Amino acid sequence: VNRALDQLEKKGFLNRETHRVSKRGRPACFGVLNDSGLNYLGVNRPGKGSFNHQLWQDLIARKIAAKGLEATVEGRIKGSSKASDILVYSAESGYICIELSLHLQNLISNCRLNFKAGAAKVVIVTKNKADAEKAKNMVANDHSLDKYAANIVIHTIDRYFN
């Protein structure tokens, strides 16, 4: 496998990227097709966001589904044009929108749009504790979210790792 990855990387079809997928140990290494590789295969880039974003969406959705809940990647609350990174539904809790905030961009607007669409709760997932603190401050300083404060949860991706 490594020889094949080496050749594809040497020919410019993929890049190796390392990403954390567990709490312990080294980050995992992935061979990620780049634009040249996708063009050669005649396919478009699947999904939305970076490889890391899509990887974490998949990990979180699988963990939630393993608990017996319905989790949809890039899901929309019925009647809304706003897609959440992961939309979770349960009869008990209603709609929970999970937003991966790797760079803290659009954090506030995502919260507003999710609540406007009918979300009962918004979960913001950050890459580390420092970003989680920044996200908490951003939410606390935006008074348009004051009425939703009890329904906004912020934590790190580590919560979803084994």
Coordinates of N, CA and C in Angstrom, one line a residue:
V1 N 0.8 -1.2 0.0 CA 0.0 0.0 0.0 C 0.9 1.3 0.0
N2 N 1.9 1.2 0.8 CA 2.8 2.4 0.9 C 3.5 2.7 -0.5
R3 N 3.9 1.6 -1.2 CA 4.5 1.9 -2.5 C 3.5 2.5 -3.5
A4 N 2.3 2.0 -3.4 CA 1.2 2.6 -4.3 C 1.0 4.1 -3.9
L5 N 0.9 4.4 -2.6 CA 0.8 5.8 -2.2 C 2.0 6.6 -2.6
D6 N 3.2 6.1 -2.5 CA 4.4 6.8 -2.9 C 4.3 7.2 -4.4
Q7 N 3.9 6.2 -5.2 CA 3.8 6.5 -6.6 C 2.8 7.5 -7.0
L8 N 1.6 7.4 -6.4 CA 0.5 8.3 -6.6 C 0.9 9.7 -6.2
E9 N 1.6 9.8 -5.0 CA 2.1 11.1 -4.5 C 3.1 11.7 -5.5
K10 N 4.1 10.8 -5.9 CA 5.1 11.3 -6.8 C 4.6 11.8 -8.1
K11 N 3.5 11.2 -8.6 CA 2.9 11.6 -9.9 C 2.0 12.8 -9.7
G12 N 1.8 13.2 -8.4 CA 1.0 14.4 -8.1 C -0.5 14.2 -8.1
F13 N -0.9 13.0 -7.8 CA -2.4 12.6 -7.7 C -2.9 12.7 -6.3
L14 N -2.1 12.6 -5.3 CA -2.6 12.7 -3.9 C -1.6 13.3 -3.0
N15 N -2.1 13.8 -1.9 CA -1.2 14.3 -0.8 C -1.4 13.5 0.4
R16 N -0.4 13.3 1.2 CA -0.6 12.7 2.5 C -0.9 13.7 3.5
E17 N -1.9 13.4 4.3 CA -2.3 14.3 5.4 C -2.4 13.5 6.7
T18 N -2.0 14.1 7.8 CA -2.2 13.5 9.1 C -3.3 14.2 9.8
H19 N -4.1 13.4 10.5 CA -5.2 14.0 11.2 C -5.4 13.1 12.5
R20 N -5.8 13.8 13.6 CA -6.1 13.1 14.8 C -7.5 12.4 14.6
V21 N -7.5 11.1 15.0 CA -8.8 10.4 15.0 C -8.9 9.6 16.3
S22 N -8.0 9.8 17.3 CA -8.2 9.2 18.6 C -7.5 10.1 19.6
K23 N -7.9 9.9 20.9 CA -7.3 10.7 22.0 C -5.8 10.4 22.2
R24 N -5.4 9.2 21.9 CA -4.0 8.8 22.2 C -3.3 8.4 20.9
G25 N -2.0 8.4 21.0 CA -1.2 8.0 19.9 C -1.0 9.1 18.9
R26 N -0.3 8.7 17.8 CA 0.0 9.6 16.8 C -1.2 9.8 15.9
P27 N -1.2 11.0 15.2 CA -2.2 11.2 14.2 C -2.2 10.1 13.1
A28 N -3.3 9.8 12.5 CA -3.3 8.8 11.4 C -3.0 9.5 10.1
C29 N -2.3 8.8 9.2 CA -1.9 9.3 7.9 C -2.9 8.8 6.8
F30 N -3.4 9.8 6.0 CA -4.3 9.5 4.9 C -3.7 9.9 3.6
G31 N -4.0 9.1 2.5 CA -3.7 9.5 1.2 C -4.9 10.2 0.6
V32 N -4.9 11.5 0.4 CA -6.0 12.3 0.0 C -5.9 12.7 -1.4
L33 N -6.8 12.3 -2.3 CA -6.7 12.7 -3.7 C -6.8 14.2 -3.8
N34 N -5.9 14.8 -4.6 CA -6.0 16.2 -4.9 C -6.7 16.5 -6.2
D35 N -6.8 17.7 -6.6 CA -7.5 18.0 -7.8 C -7.0 17.3 -9.0
S36 N -5.7 17.1 -9.1 CA -5.1 16.3 -10.3 C -5.6 14.9 -10.3
G37 N -5.7 14.3 -9.1 CA -6.1 12.9 -9.0 C -7.6 12.8 -9.3
L38 N -8.4 13.7 -8.8 CA -9.8 13.7 -9.0 C -10.1 13.9 -10.5
N39 N -9.4 14.9 -11.1 CA -9.6 15.1 -12.6 C -9.2 13.9 -13.4
Y40 N -8.1 13.2 -13.0 CA -7.7 12.0 -13.8 C -8.8 10.9 -13.7
L41 N -9.4 10.8 -12.5 CA -10.5 9.8 -12.4 C -11.8 10.3 -13.0
G42 N -11.9 11.6 -13.3 CA -13.1 12.2 -13.8 C -14.3 12.3 -12.8
V43 N -13.9 12.6 -11.6 CA -14.9 12.8 -10.5 C -14.7 14.2 -9.9
N44 N -15.8 14.7 -9.3 CA -15.7 15.9 -8.5 C -15.4 15.6 -7.1
R45 N -14.9 16.6 -6.4 CA -14.6 16.4 -5.0 C -16.0 16.1 -4.2
P46 N -16.0 15.0 -3.5 CA -17.3 14.7 -2.8 C -17.5 15.6 -1.6
G47 N -18.7 15.8 -1.2 CA -19.0 16.5 0.0 C -18.7 17.9 0.0
K48 N -18.6 18.4 1.3 CA -18.4 19.8 1.5 C -17.3 20.0 2.5
G49 N -16.4 20.9 2.3 CA -15.4 21.2 3.3 C -14.1 20.4 3.0
S50 N -13.1 20.6 3.8 CA -11.8 19.9 3.7 C -11.9 18.5 4.0
F51 N -10.9 17.7 3.7 CA -10.8 16.3 4.1 C -11.0 16.1 5.6
N52 N -10.3 16.9 6.3 CA -10.4 16.9 7.8 C -11.8 17.1 8.3
H53 N -12.5 18.1 7.7 CA -13.9 18.4 8.1 C -14.8 17.2 7.8
Q54 N -14.6 16.6 6.6 CA -15.4 15.5 6.2 C -15.1 14.2 7.1
L55 N -13.8 14.1 7.4 CA -13.4 12.9 8.2 C -14.1 13.0 9.6
W56 N -14.0 14.2 10.2 CA -14.6 14.4 11.5 C -16.2 14.3 11.5
Q57 N -16.8 14.8 10.4 CA -18.2 14.6 10.2 C -18.6 13.1 10.3
D58 N -17.8 12.3 9.5 CA -18.1 10.9 9.4 C -17.9 10.2 10.8
L59 N -16.8 10.6 11.5 CA -16.5 10.0 12.8 C -17.6 10.3 13.8
I60 N -18.1 11.6 13.8 CA -19.1 12.0 14.8 C -20.4 11.3 14.4
A61 N -20.8 11.3 13.1 CA -22.1 10.7 12.7 C -22.1 9.2 13.0
R62 N -21.0 8.5 12.8 CA -21.0 7.1 13.2 C -21.1 6.9 14.7
K63 N -20.4 7.7 15.5 CA -20.5 7.5 16.9 C -22.0 7.8 17.4
I64 N -22.6 8.8 16.8 CA -24.0 9.1 17.2 C -24.9 7.9 16.8
A65 N -24.7 7.5 15.5 CA -25.6 6.4 15.0 C -25.4 5.1 15.8
A66 N -24.2 4.9 16.3 CA -24.0 3.7 17.2 C -24.7 3.7 18.5
K67 N -25.2 4.9 18.9 CA -26.0 5.1 20.1 C -27.5 4.9 19.7
G68 N -27.8 4.7 18.4 CA -29.2 4.4 18.0 C -29.9 5.7 17.6
L69 N -29.2 6.8 17.4 CA -29.8 8.0 17.0 C -29.6 8.2 15.5
E70 N -30.5 9.0 14.9 CA -30.5 9.3 13.5 C -29.5 10.5 13.3
A71 N -28.4 10.3 12.5 CA -27.5 11.3 12.3 C -27.2 11.5 10.8
T72 N -27.5 12.7 10.3 CA -27.3 12.9 8.8 C -26.3 13.9 8.6
V73 N -25.2 13.6 7.8 CA -24.2 14.5 7.4 C -24.8 15.5 6.4
E74 N -24.5 16.8 6.6 CA -25.0 17.9 5.8 C -26.6 17.8 5.8
G75 N -27.2 17.5 6.9 CA -28.6 17.4 7.0 C -29.3 18.8 7.2
R76 N -30.5 18.8 6.7 CA -31.4 20.0 6.8 C -32.6 19.8 7.6
I77 N -33.0 20.7 8.4 CA -34.3 20.6 9.1 C -35.3 20.9 8.0
K78 N -36.4 20.2 8.0 CA -37.4 20.3 7.0 C -37.8 21.8 6.8
G79 N -37.8 22.2 5.6 CA -38.2 23.6 5.2 C -37.1 24.6 5.3
S80 N -35.9 24.2 5.7 CA -34.8 25.1 5.9 C -33.8 24.9 4.7
S81 N -33.1 26.0 4.3 CA -32.1 25.9 3.3 C -30.7 25.7 4.0
K82 N -30.6 25.9 5.3 CA -29.4 25.8 6.0 C -29.1 24.3 6.3
A83 N -27.9 23.8 5.8 CA -27.5 22.5 6.1 C -26.6 22.6 7.3
S84 N -26.8 21.6 8.3 CA -25.9 21.5 9.4 C -24.8 20.5 9.1
D85 N -23.7 20.6 9.7 CA -22.6 19.6 9.4 C -23.1 18.2 9.7
I86 N -23.8 18.1 10.9 CA -24.5 16.8 11.2 C -25.8 17.2 11.9
L87 N -26.8 16.6 11.4 CA -28.2 16.9 11.9 C -28.6 15.6 12.7
V88 N -28.9 15.7 13.9 CA -29.4 14.6 14.8 C -30.8 14.8 15.1
Y89 N -31.6 13.8 15.1 CA -33.0 13.9 15.5 C -33.3 12.8 16.4
S90 N -34.1 13.1 17.4 CA -34.7 12.2 18.3 C -36.0 12.7 18.7
A91 N -37.0 11.8 18.9 CA -38.3 12.3 19.3 C -38.3 13.0 20.7
E92 N -37.4 12.6 21.5 CA -37.2 13.1 22.9 C -36.6 14.5 22.8
S93 N -35.6 14.7 22.0 CA -34.8 16.0 22.1 C -35.1 16.9 20.9
G94 N -35.7 16.4 19.8 CA -36.0 17.2 18.7 C -34.7 17.3 17.8
Y95 N -34.5 18.4 17.1 CA -33.4 18.5 16.2 C -32.2 19.1 16.9
I96 N -31.0 18.4 16.8 CA -29.8 18.9 17.3 C -28.8 19.1 16.1
C97 N -28.3 20.3 16.0 CA -27.4 20.6 14.9 C -26.0 20.7 15.4
I98 N -25.2 19.8 14.8 CA -23.8 19.8 15.2 C -23.0 20.5 14.1
E99 N -22.2 21.5 14.6 CA -21.4 22.3 13.6 C -19.9 22.1 14.0
L100 N -19.1 21.7 13.0 CA -17.7 21.6 13.2 C -17.1 22.9 12.9
S101 N -16.4 23.5 13.9 CA -15.9 24.8 13.7 C -14.3 24.7 13.8
L102 N -13.7 24.3 12.7 CA -12.3 24.2 12.6 C -11.5 25.5 12.7
H103 N -12.2 26.5 12.2 CA -11.5 27.8 12.1 C -12.3 28.9 12.7
L104 N -13.4 28.6 13.4 CA -14.3 29.5 14.0 C -15.0 30.5 13.1
Q105 N -14.9 30.3 11.8 CA -15.6 31.1 10.9 C -17.1 30.7 10.8
N106 N -18.0 31.6 10.7 CA -19.4 31.4 10.6 C -20.0 30.8 11.8
L107 N -19.3 30.8 12.9 CA -19.8 30.2 14.1 C -21.1 30.8 14.6
I108 N -21.1 32.1 14.7 CA -22.3 32.9 15.2 C -23.5 32.7 14.2
S109 N -23.2 32.9 12.9 CA -24.3 32.9 11.9 C -24.8 31.4 11.8
N110 N -24.0 30.4 11.9 CA -24.5 29.0 12.0 C -25.4 28.8 13.1
C111 N -25.1 29.3 14.3 CA -26.0 29.2 15.4 C -27.3 29.9 15.2
R112 N -27.3 31.1 14.7 CA -28.5 31.9 14.4 C -29.4 31.1 13.4
L113 N -28.8 30.7 12.3 CA -29.5 30.0 11.3 C -30.1 28.7 11.7
N114 N -29.4 28.0 12.5 CA -29.9 26.7 13.0 C -31.1 26.9 14.0
F115 N -31.0 27.9 14.9 CA -32.1 28.1 15.8 C -33.3 28.6 15.0
K116 N -33.0 29.5 14.0 CA -34.1 30.0 13.2 C -34.8 28.9 12.4
A117 N -34.1 27.9 12.0 CA -34.6 26.7 11.3 C -35.4 25.8 12.2
G118 N -35.3 25.9 13.5 CA -36.0 25.1 14.4 C -35.2 24.1 15.3
A119 N -33.9 24.3 15.3 CA -33.1 23.5 16.2 C -33.4 23.6 17.6
A120 N -33.4 22.5 18.4 CA -33.6 22.6 19.8 C -32.3 22.9 20.5
K121 N -31.2 22.4 19.9 CA -29.9 22.6 20.4 C -28.9 22.7 19.3
V122 N -27.8 23.5 19.6 CA -26.7 23.5 18.6 C -25.4 23.1 19.4
V123 N -24.7 22.2 18.8 CA -23.4 21.7 19.4 C -22.3 22.2 18.5
I124 N -21.4 22.9 19.1 CA -20.2 23.4 18.3 C -19.0 22.6 18.7
V125 N -18.4 22.0 17.7 CA -17.2 21.1 18.0 C -16.0 21.8 17.5
T126 N -15.0 22.0 18.3 CA -13.8 22.7 17.9 C -12.6 21.7 17.9
K127 N -11.5 22.1 17.4 CA -10.4 21.1 17.2 C -9.5 21.0 18.5
N128 N -9.7 22.0 19.4 CA -8.9 22.0 20.7 C -9.5 22.9 21.7
K129 N -8.9 22.8 22.9 CA -9.5 23.6 24.1 C -9.4 25.1 23.9
A130 N -8.3 25.5 23.3 CA -8.1 27.0 23.0 C -9.3 27.5 22.1
D131 N -9.6 26.8 21.1 CA -10.7 27.2 20.2 C -12.0 27.0 20.9
A132 N -12.2 26.1 21.7 CA -13.4 25.9 22.5 C -13.6 27.2 23.4
E133 N -12.6 27.7 24.0 CA -12.7 28.9 24.8 C -13.0 30.1 24.0
K134 N -12.4 30.2 22.8 CA -12.7 31.3 21.9 C -14.1 31.3 21.5
A135 N -14.6 30.0 21.1 CA -16.0 29.9 20.7 C -17.0 30.3 21.8
K136 N -16.7 29.9 23.1 CA -17.5 30.3 24.2 C -17.6 31.8 24.4
N137 N -16.4 32.4 24.2 CA -16.4 33.9 24.3 C -17.2 34.6 23.2
M138 N -17.0 34.0 22.0 CA -17.8 34.6 20.8 C -19.3 34.5 21.1
V139 N -19.8 33.3 21.5 CA -21.2 33.1 21.8 C -21.6 34.0 22.9
A140 N -20.8 34.1 24.0 CA -21.2 35.0 25.1 C -21.3 36.4 24.8
N141 N -20.4 36.9 23.8 CA -20.4 38.3 23.4 C -21.4 38.7 22.4
D142 N -22.1 37.7 21.8 CA -23.1 38.0 20.8 C -24.5 37.9 21.5
H143 N -25.0 39.0 21.8 CA -26.3 39.1 22.6 C -27.5 38.6 21.8
S144 N -27.4 38.5 20.5 CA -28.5 37.9 19.8 C -28.8 36.4 20.1
L145 N -27.8 35.8 20.7 CA -27.9 34.4 21.1 C -28.2 34.2 22.6
D146 N -28.4 35.3 23.3 CA -28.6 35.2 24.8 C -29.8 34.2 25.1
K147 N -30.9 34.3 24.3 CA -32.1 33.5 24.6 C -31.8 32.0 24.3
Y148 N -30.8 31.7 23.6 CA -30.5 30.3 23.3 C -29.3 29.8 24.1
A149 N -28.7 30.6 24.9 CA -27.5 30.2 25.6 C -27.5 28.9 26.3
A150 N -28.6 28.5 26.9 CA -28.7 27.2 27.5 C -28.8 26.1 26.5
N151 N -29.0 26.4 25.3 CA -29.1 25.3 24.2 C -27.9 25.3 23.3
I152 N -26.9 26.0 23.7 CA -25.6 25.9 22.9 C -24.6 25.2 23.7
V153 N -24.0 24.2 23.1 CA -23.0 23.3 23.8 C -21.7 23.4 23.0
I154 N -20.6 23.6 23.7 CA -19.3 23.7 23.0 C -18.4 22.7 23.6
H155 N -17.7 21.9 22.8 CA -16.7 21.0 23.3 C -15.7 20.7 22.1
T156 N -14.7 19.9 22.5 CA -13.7 19.6 21.5 C -14.0 18.3 20.8
I157 N -13.3 18.1 19.7 CA -13.5 16.8 18.9 C -13.1 15.6 19.7
D158 N -12.3 15.8 20.7 CA -11.8 14.6 21.6 C -13.0 13.9 22.2
R159 N -14.1 14.6 22.4 CA -15.3 13.9 23.0 C -15.8 12.8 22.1
Y160 N -15.5 12.8 20.8 CA -16.0 11.8 19.9 C -15.0 10.8 19.5
F161 N -13.8 10.9 20.1 CA -12.7 9.9 19.8 C -12.8 8.8 20.9
N162 N -12.4 7.6 20.5 CA -12.4 6.5 21.5 C -11.1 6.6 22.3

